[in-house]
Structure formats: structure tokens, C-alpha cells
Amino acid sequence: MHDRRTFLSLSAAAAASVPLAGCGTLDKDGYDRAAARIRAPLPETPGFASLVRFATLAPNGHNTQPWTFSDHGTGVGIHPDVSRRTPVVDPDDHHLFVSLGCAAENLMIAAGANGRPAAMAFDPVGEGRIAIDLGRGPPRADALFRAIPARQSTRSVYDGRAVSPAELNALASVAQIDGVRLVMFTDPRQRESVLDFVIRANTLQVGDPAFVKELRQWVRFNPEQAVTTGDGLYSGCTGHPAMPSWIGERAFGLAFTKDGENATLTKQIRSSAGIAVFTGDKEDKDHWVRVGRSFQRFALMATALGLRHALINQPVESPLVRAEFSRWLGIGAARPDLCVRFGHGPTMPMSMRRPVADVVRAA
Ligand SMILES: Cc1cc2nc3c(=O)[nH]c(=O)nc-3n(C[C@H](O)[C@H](O)[C@H](O)COP(=O)(O)O)c2cc1C
């Protein structure tokens, strides 16, 4: 029976017998330098391109970066890039619009800290877009702004330490956005219940060949592949060693099993201090963007406090499990939008982004 351990030993064997053959010339240090360049500090008076770079550091489903940005002089438009949809895991573009909300919040925080106070509106016309107006004001120190280049989805096992009540309050209060509800669970029994939903949903997903196929298309198996594409899920971010992509693609099919993934998720969730669930008041693109903004503020505050977080979205992605998860949450017919674990733990490598030039479109 192949499992995640098989994946690791296959990759170790690959590395031992054909040292990085097929992995390209970029090593881990080269990867880390590329990731750091993307996250270089902003210039003193950042223009459109610099603000867009910081916006793209936002989390986004499968790291497809499903966005483009337009420069309107006194504002910025953020548009869905529907060519980067993930129709299996996200058939109604829910994650896509949550990701746009995360990017919008990053951009507004970066602009506001640098003398361009920002306001946004969601325009539902066509596919929908976000319109951000930039004003003029004094620059201001902002812990959320400083956290933008340091934030990451940290998929490590955490150390089980509790998060203090003051920190929980800071997370809850910074995440307040009109139209979004946040609940946090820190009781181990509630955490076990959420784990149960995650395992059930994950079991369904891993058993769905279309889900696995879509996921594999976005996995990047070595530093060179990750840096060259500038997108996708770099296996190093989940603690897997580099391997040539042709081996990775075959090993992935064998090693990505429900038992292996469920065991990993169990360790990850049991090591977390708590779980946060974000729910929009309505099920539409406008509210998905709001959820993204709220989550982004939560994620940046967690980063500023030295806390880690990672999405465990399986129970909100699987429609079969989602309805029951809603009932357990006591939110009636509302749709839970995001499920996030948080706590203390080691960081992982940072993820890649595409160049700004690739995500800019005409106004
Ligand atoms: C709407 C949305 C859904 C996501 N779902 C998951 C998920 O289920 N599991 C997971 O490990 N990461 C999930 N992520 C995290 C992304 O994979 C991550 O943001 C992306 O790979 C970029 O990495 P970074 O956040 O470290 O910059 C999700 C992110 C967003 C915005």
C-alpha cells in the first residue's frame, strides 16, 4: 500500500540515485532568494506596480493567482482571471473571489500605510470586479502592513501551545468586516469535531479522480519548476523533498492517499491551538470578497503576533459535508466559507508568485 511515506521514500531514492537530475539547476537557497526578492520592501512612495506586488502576496486557492490588476490613476481595479479557475474544487468560483478579497485587503493596507488611504467597492457587472479608490493622507505605522511579506500558509505540525485570550481578542477584532461572522474554537472536544468533518470531506476528495487530477496540475515538485512557473503548490512548502517533475507526477498518483493525508491532517489539527471559521451573511461574490478581506486581516494579525495559520478547507469544499458542518456550527442554512487552524509552530518555505507584469491588464 502506497502512502505519503512511500512518496517520501520514492523522492529520497530519486534524490540519492539521480542527484537532482531533472530538477534543474536551482537549489533550495536559490529558491529562498527568489522568494525573498518577490517580498522585498516597498519603495518609499510605492506606485501601482509596487502595490500590485504586495497585493499578489495574498493567499489564494492552489496558488493559481486568479487575478489581474488595472491602473486607473486614482485607483486600482482587481479582476478575476477566469483562465486560472479550479473548476473541480471550486465549481462556483467561491475560492476565486475569496482570493480576490485577500489581494484587495493587502493592497489597501499597503496603500494606507504609505499615504494612500483606500476604499473599495464590489462591482457585480459581468464576471464582477473590485474597484479601489486611493486618496491622499499621511503615512502611518501599521503592524498588518509589516506582516504582508512575512505571512504564509504554514502547513507544519504545530507545538500544541495555547493562544492567549488577548491574542484571540486581537484576531477577532481585527477580522471584523461588515457581512462576515467569525467563530473560533479552542476547546479540544470542538477541535476533534472539526477534525471529524475534515477527515470525512478529505476522504471524499482524495477518492475523486477529478479532484486529484486538478490538484496534481498545480503541484510544483522542485524549486526550479516552482520558480519558473511562479505559481502552484511547491512541494517544499509541505515538507516534501525536491524531485524531478516527471517522477513527482507519477509518485503523486501513488502516494496521495486518503490514509496518508488523513493521518497528516490529524496530526496538524491536533497540534493546533484553535480553529477559526469565517461565514459570510450571504452566498454571493460580494460576500466572498468580504470573507477574503476578513481572513486576510486575521492572517496578517496572526503573523504579526508570531502565530501560524493554515486553511483546512475540506469541510467547506465538499457540498455533502458542508451542509452538516453548517448544522454543527449552528449557522442554519448559511454557507461556511473558510476553515482555518492556528497556533504556534515552525515556519515553512515561502510560496512563489508570478511577475507583476504578468498580472497587469489595460484599464
Ligand atoms: C480560498 C482559499 C482556499 C484555500 N484552501 C486551502 C486548503 O484547503 N488547504 C490548504 O492547505 N491551503 C489552502 N489555501 C492556501 C493556499 O494554497 C495558499 O494561500 C497558496 O498556496 C499560497 O501560499 P501562501 O498562502 O503561503 O502564500 C487556500 C487559500 C485560499 C485563499
XYZ file of C-alpha atoms and ligand atoms in Angstrom:
394
model
C 0.000 0.000 0.000
C 1.472 3.325 -1.023
C 1.084 6.315 1.257
C 2.733 9.636 1.986
C 5.757 7.773 3.411
C 6.111 5.958 0.103
C 6.071 9.353 -1.598
C 8.903 10.463 0.690
C 10.978 7.327 0.166
C 10.447 7.437 -3.600
C 11.632 11.014 -3.571
C 14.595 10.211 -1.318
C 15.555 7.394 -3.676
C 15.218 9.725 -6.617
C 17.469 12.266 -4.954
C 20.045 9.622 -3.962
C 20.273 7.769 -7.266
C 19.989 10.687 -9.671
C 21.142 13.697 -7.658
C 18.660 16.395 -8.624
C 18.676 15.083 -12.200
C 15.678 16.590 -13.924
C 15.230 19.055 -11.061
C 17.053 21.835 -12.936
C 19.909 23.833 -11.504
C 18.107 25.786 -8.802
C 18.698 24.585 -5.225
C 16.865 25.443 -2.014
C 18.972 28.580 -1.421
C 18.225 29.812 -4.940
C 14.533 29.180 -4.299
C 14.646 31.096 -0.996
C 16.422 34.029 -2.678
C 13.751 34.157 -5.398
C 11.002 34.081 -2.738
C 12.730 36.902 -0.821
C 13.045 39.081 -3.955
C 9.288 38.853 -4.505
C 8.829 40.045 -0.914
C 11.412 42.893 -0.986
C 10.344 46.014 0.976
C 8.293 48.611 -0.897
C 9.954 51.847 -2.069
C 9.186 54.973 -0.021
C 6.374 56.121 -2.289
C 5.071 52.933 -3.891
C 3.355 53.267 -7.244
C 0.879 50.962 -8.967
C 3.378 48.147 -9.715
C 4.670 48.052 -6.134
C 1.165 47.987 -4.667
C 0.221 45.181 -7.058
C 3.293 43.192 -5.986
C 2.188 43.396 -2.347
C -1.419 42.569 -3.314
C -0.253 39.363 -5.031
C 1.403 38.163 -1.825
C -2.134 37.302 -0.675
C -3.171 33.690 -0.117
C -5.169 32.147 -2.958
C -6.591 28.727 -3.735
C -3.966 26.273 -5.126
C -1.743 29.350 -5.636
C -3.224 29.815 -9.111
C -3.203 33.612 -8.562
C -6.545 34.075 -10.361
C -6.333 37.862 -10.694
C -5.384 40.769 -12.904
C -4.950 44.418 -11.917
C -5.692 47.618 -13.823
C -4.297 51.097 -13.141
C -6.922 53.862 -13.051
C -4.615 56.653 -11.848
C -6.511 57.403 -8.660
C -7.447 53.792 -8.143
C -6.896 50.134 -8.940
C -9.215 47.525 -10.439
C -8.899 43.873 -9.403
C -10.439 41.421 -11.866
C -10.953 37.649 -11.843
C -8.673 35.736 -14.224
C -11.095 33.008 -15.205
C -8.363 31.162 -17.118
C -6.993 30.279 -13.657
C -10.165 28.756 -12.278
C -10.074 25.429 -10.443
C -13.484 24.108 -11.523
C -13.354 20.818 -9.620
C -12.535 22.067 -6.136
C -14.201 25.452 -6.727
C -17.076 24.998 -9.220
C -18.813 28.321 -8.428
C -15.645 30.490 -8.147
C -16.152 30.891 -4.401
C -12.425 30.463 -3.629
C -11.542 32.657 -6.600
C -13.490 35.628 -5.197
C -12.266 34.975 -1.640
C -8.722 35.159 -3.085
C -9.539 38.496 -4.777
C -10.745 39.789 -1.388
C -7.434 38.747 0.218
C -5.487 40.580 -2.514
C -7.699 43.686 -2.199
C -7.115 43.827 1.551
C -3.336 43.531 1.100
C -3.380 46.327 -1.470
C -5.493 48.621 0.721
C -3.332 48.000 3.803
C -0.120 48.630 1.820
C -1.563 51.789 0.233
C -2.931 53.145 3.530
C 0.385 52.647 5.348
C 2.134 54.586 2.555
C -0.012 57.704 2.373
C -2.763 56.424 0.029
C -5.811 55.701 2.230
C -8.019 53.305 0.280
C -11.718 52.463 -0.030
C -13.216 49.654 -2.094
C -16.484 48.619 -3.669
C -17.529 45.394 -5.368
C -18.964 45.863 -8.850
C -21.057 42.797 -9.813
C -21.275 43.673 -13.533
C -20.055 40.905 -15.851
C -17.794 38.453 -14.024
C -17.537 41.004 -11.188
C -14.568 43.184 -10.181
C -13.218 45.149 -7.241
C -12.746 48.913 -7.596
C -10.322 50.520 -5.144
C -10.074 54.312 -4.761
C -6.802 55.739 -3.480
C -6.803 59.059 -1.585
C -4.001 61.119 -0.019
C -3.016 61.100 3.636
C -0.060 60.797 5.974
C 1.896 57.528 6.003
C 1.260 55.532 9.177
C 2.901 52.650 11.017
C 0.798 49.518 10.657
C 1.662 46.080 12.055
C -0.574 44.456 9.413
C 1.407 46.155 6.635
C 4.705 44.923 8.082
C 3.267 41.386 8.218
C 2.377 41.218 4.491
C 5.751 39.878 3.256
C 6.107 37.521 6.252
C 2.643 35.887 6.063
C 2.460 32.339 4.796
C 0.078 29.384 4.933
C 2.072 27.242 7.353
C 1.309 23.568 6.824
C 3.664 22.285 9.536
C 2.735 20.359 12.676
C 2.385 22.983 15.417
C 3.503 22.603 19.045
C 0.114 22.431 20.770
C 0.639 25.581 22.876
C -2.479 27.636 23.602
C -3.063 31.115 22.187
C -3.666 33.717 24.923
C -7.083 35.354 25.411
C -5.539 38.731 24.495
C -4.276 37.284 21.205
C -7.648 35.669 20.471
C -9.288 39.062 21.061
C -6.821 40.782 18.751
C -7.559 38.228 15.999
C -11.326 38.533 16.425
C -11.356 42.303 16.488
C -9.019 42.876 13.531
C -11.062 40.466 11.368
C -14.314 42.421 11.760
C -15.706 43.238 8.331
C -19.371 44.049 7.663
C -21.262 40.976 6.473
C -18.793 38.382 7.865
C -19.049 36.311 11.035
C -16.021 34.688 12.665
C -16.179 31.952 15.312
C -13.136 30.430 16.966
C -12.913 27.043 18.695
C -10.183 26.339 21.216
C -11.852 23.545 23.221
C -10.145 20.228 22.288
C -13.546 18.494 22.003
C -14.719 21.026 19.423
C -11.397 20.665 17.612
C -11.999 16.902 17.427
C -15.442 17.521 15.932
C -13.941 19.782 13.245
C -11.243 17.153 12.625
C -14.018 14.623 12.033
C -15.600 16.876 9.355
C -12.174 17.471 7.752
C -11.445 13.736 7.587
C -14.820 12.926 6.085
C -14.515 15.625 3.437
C -10.875 14.807 2.695
C -11.746 11.144 2.223
C -14.325 12.132 -0.398
C -11.915 14.493 -2.158
C -8.961 12.093 -2.297
C -11.307 9.429 -3.651
C -12.365 11.716 -6.524
C -10.001 11.247 -9.526
C -11.021 14.649 -10.966
C -10.041 16.389 -7.702
C -6.668 14.594 -7.615
C -6.003 15.364 -11.298
C -6.721 19.067 -10.821
C -4.595 19.237 -7.691
C -1.644 17.494 -9.364
C -1.677 20.077 -12.181
C -0.891 22.744 -9.610
C 1.799 20.875 -7.624
C 5.382 22.027 -8.294
C 7.829 19.237 -7.484
C 11.169 21.080 -7.321
C 12.491 24.628 -6.794
C 13.194 25.223 -10.482
C 9.705 24.232 -11.570
C 8.177 26.430 -8.844
C 10.309 29.473 -9.700
C 9.879 29.072 -13.462
C 6.088 28.897 -13.312
C 5.875 31.393 -10.409
C 2.680 29.723 -9.261
C 1.282 26.481 -7.862
C 1.837 24.453 -4.720
C 5.576 23.917 -4.231
C 6.070 20.549 -2.519
C 8.769 22.067 -0.269
C 6.044 24.193 1.364
C 4.504 20.980 2.681
C 7.839 19.490 3.751
C 8.437 17.197 0.775
C 11.910 16.939 -0.750
C 12.559 18.053 -4.335
C 12.307 15.577 -7.172
C 12.207 15.758 -10.958
C 8.713 16.687 -12.064
C 8.279 13.500 -14.137
C 8.924 11.392 -11.023
C 6.788 13.689 -8.899
C 3.830 13.378 -11.206
C 3.975 9.564 -11.075
C 4.760 9.354 -7.351
C 1.928 11.770 -6.570
C -0.647 9.416 -8.052
C 0.645 6.578 -5.888
C 1.346 8.451 -2.693
C -1.559 10.866 -2.376
C -3.833 8.517 -0.443
C -6.709 9.084 1.923
C -4.961 7.282 4.792
C -1.725 9.224 4.379
C -3.496 12.599 4.025
C -5.906 11.889 6.888
C -3.024 10.944 9.206
C -1.221 14.186 8.326
C -4.359 16.288 8.837
C -4.998 14.601 12.202
C -1.505 15.488 13.449
C -1.770 19.020 12.090
C -5.181 19.737 13.616
C -4.446 18.122 17.000
C -1.253 20.206 17.254
C -3.144 23.476 16.651
C -4.314 25.834 19.374
C -7.634 26.557 17.703
C -9.793 26.683 14.629
C -11.441 29.734 13.071
C -14.455 29.545 10.763
C -15.473 32.510 8.572
C -19.062 32.783 7.296
C -20.477 35.464 5.002
C -24.024 36.724 5.642
C -24.916 35.955 2.028
C -23.770 33.481 -0.580
C -22.617 35.821 -3.369
C -19.391 37.189 -4.858
C -19.597 40.413 -2.873
C -19.669 38.440 0.395
C -16.941 36.041 -0.747
C -14.724 39.088 -1.295
C -15.663 40.322 2.200
C -14.739 36.930 3.654
C -11.348 37.156 1.914
C -10.743 40.605 3.402
C -11.670 39.429 6.891
C -9.490 36.311 6.634
C -6.570 38.345 5.291
C -6.725 40.699 8.276
C -6.859 37.686 10.601
C -3.875 36.072 8.830
C -1.789 39.256 8.981
C -2.569 39.818 12.660
C -1.663 36.190 13.411
C 1.641 36.751 11.576
C 2.281 39.988 13.498
C 1.689 38.088 16.777
C 4.120 35.308 15.754
C 1.269 32.809 15.296
C 0.955 30.350 12.397
C -2.176 29.504 10.443
C -3.245 27.238 7.572
C -6.501 26.543 5.787
C -8.221 23.216 6.356
C -10.989 23.897 3.903
C -12.126 20.371 3.107
C -15.458 20.633 5.010
C -16.429 23.847 3.214
C -15.388 22.496 -0.197
C -17.299 19.225 -0.118
C -21.018 20.031 -0.586
C -22.020 16.773 1.100
C -20.120 17.535 4.296
C -20.716 21.308 4.183
C -24.444 21.100 4.979
C -23.782 19.039 8.080
C -20.878 21.277 9.067
C -23.289 24.273 8.884
C -25.709 22.498 11.219
C -22.905 21.693 13.674
C -21.787 25.337 13.556
C -25.366 26.417 14.297
C -25.453 28.827 11.350
C -28.636 27.420 9.817
C -28.622 27.452 6.025
C -25.652 29.846 5.799
C -22.559 28.626 3.967
C -19.335 28.382 5.996
C -16.692 29.973 3.765
C -13.292 29.262 5.286
C -11.939 26.941 7.959
C -8.507 27.817 9.385
C -6.300 26.245 12.059
C -3.904 28.397 14.054
C -1.277 28.069 16.761
C 2.461 28.154 17.408
C 4.920 26.239 15.263
C 7.832 26.263 12.821
C 7.594 28.150 9.533
C 7.910 26.511 6.087
C 9.414 27.818 2.810
C 7.542 30.791 1.298
C 5.464 30.261 -1.840
C 6.132 31.720 -5.306
C 4.335 34.474 -7.204
C 4.258 35.445 -10.887
C 5.923 38.694 -12.010
C 3.795 41.839 -11.703
C 3.945 42.319 -15.495
C 2.053 39.034 -15.916
C -0.924 40.160 -13.830
C -1.401 43.703 -15.166
C -4.090 44.449 -17.761
C -5.212 47.571 -19.546
C -7.612 49.865 -17.646
C -9.963 30.447 -0.741
C -8.725 29.695 -0.363
C -8.793 28.318 -0.129
C -7.655 27.612 0.269
N -7.766 26.273 0.588
C -6.703 25.619 1.101
C -6.824 24.285 1.601
O -7.908 23.691 1.617
N -5.724 23.676 2.084
C -4.518 24.297 2.137
O -3.546 23.700 2.598
N -4.370 25.581 1.691
C -5.429 26.241 1.189
N -5.293 27.548 0.784
C -3.994 28.209 0.871
C -3.324 28.351 -0.492
O -2.925 27.102 -1.003
C -2.120 29.294 -0.333
O -2.599 30.563 0.007
C -1.273 29.389 -1.610
O -0.672 28.157 -1.890
C -0.187 30.441 -1.474
O 0.621 30.177 -0.367
P 0.814 31.234 0.819
O -0.528 31.444 1.460
O 1.783 30.578 1.756
O 1.345 32.488 0.223
C -6.411 28.271 0.384
C -6.347 29.661 0.146
C -7.496 30.371 -0.207
C -7.423 31.857 -0.398
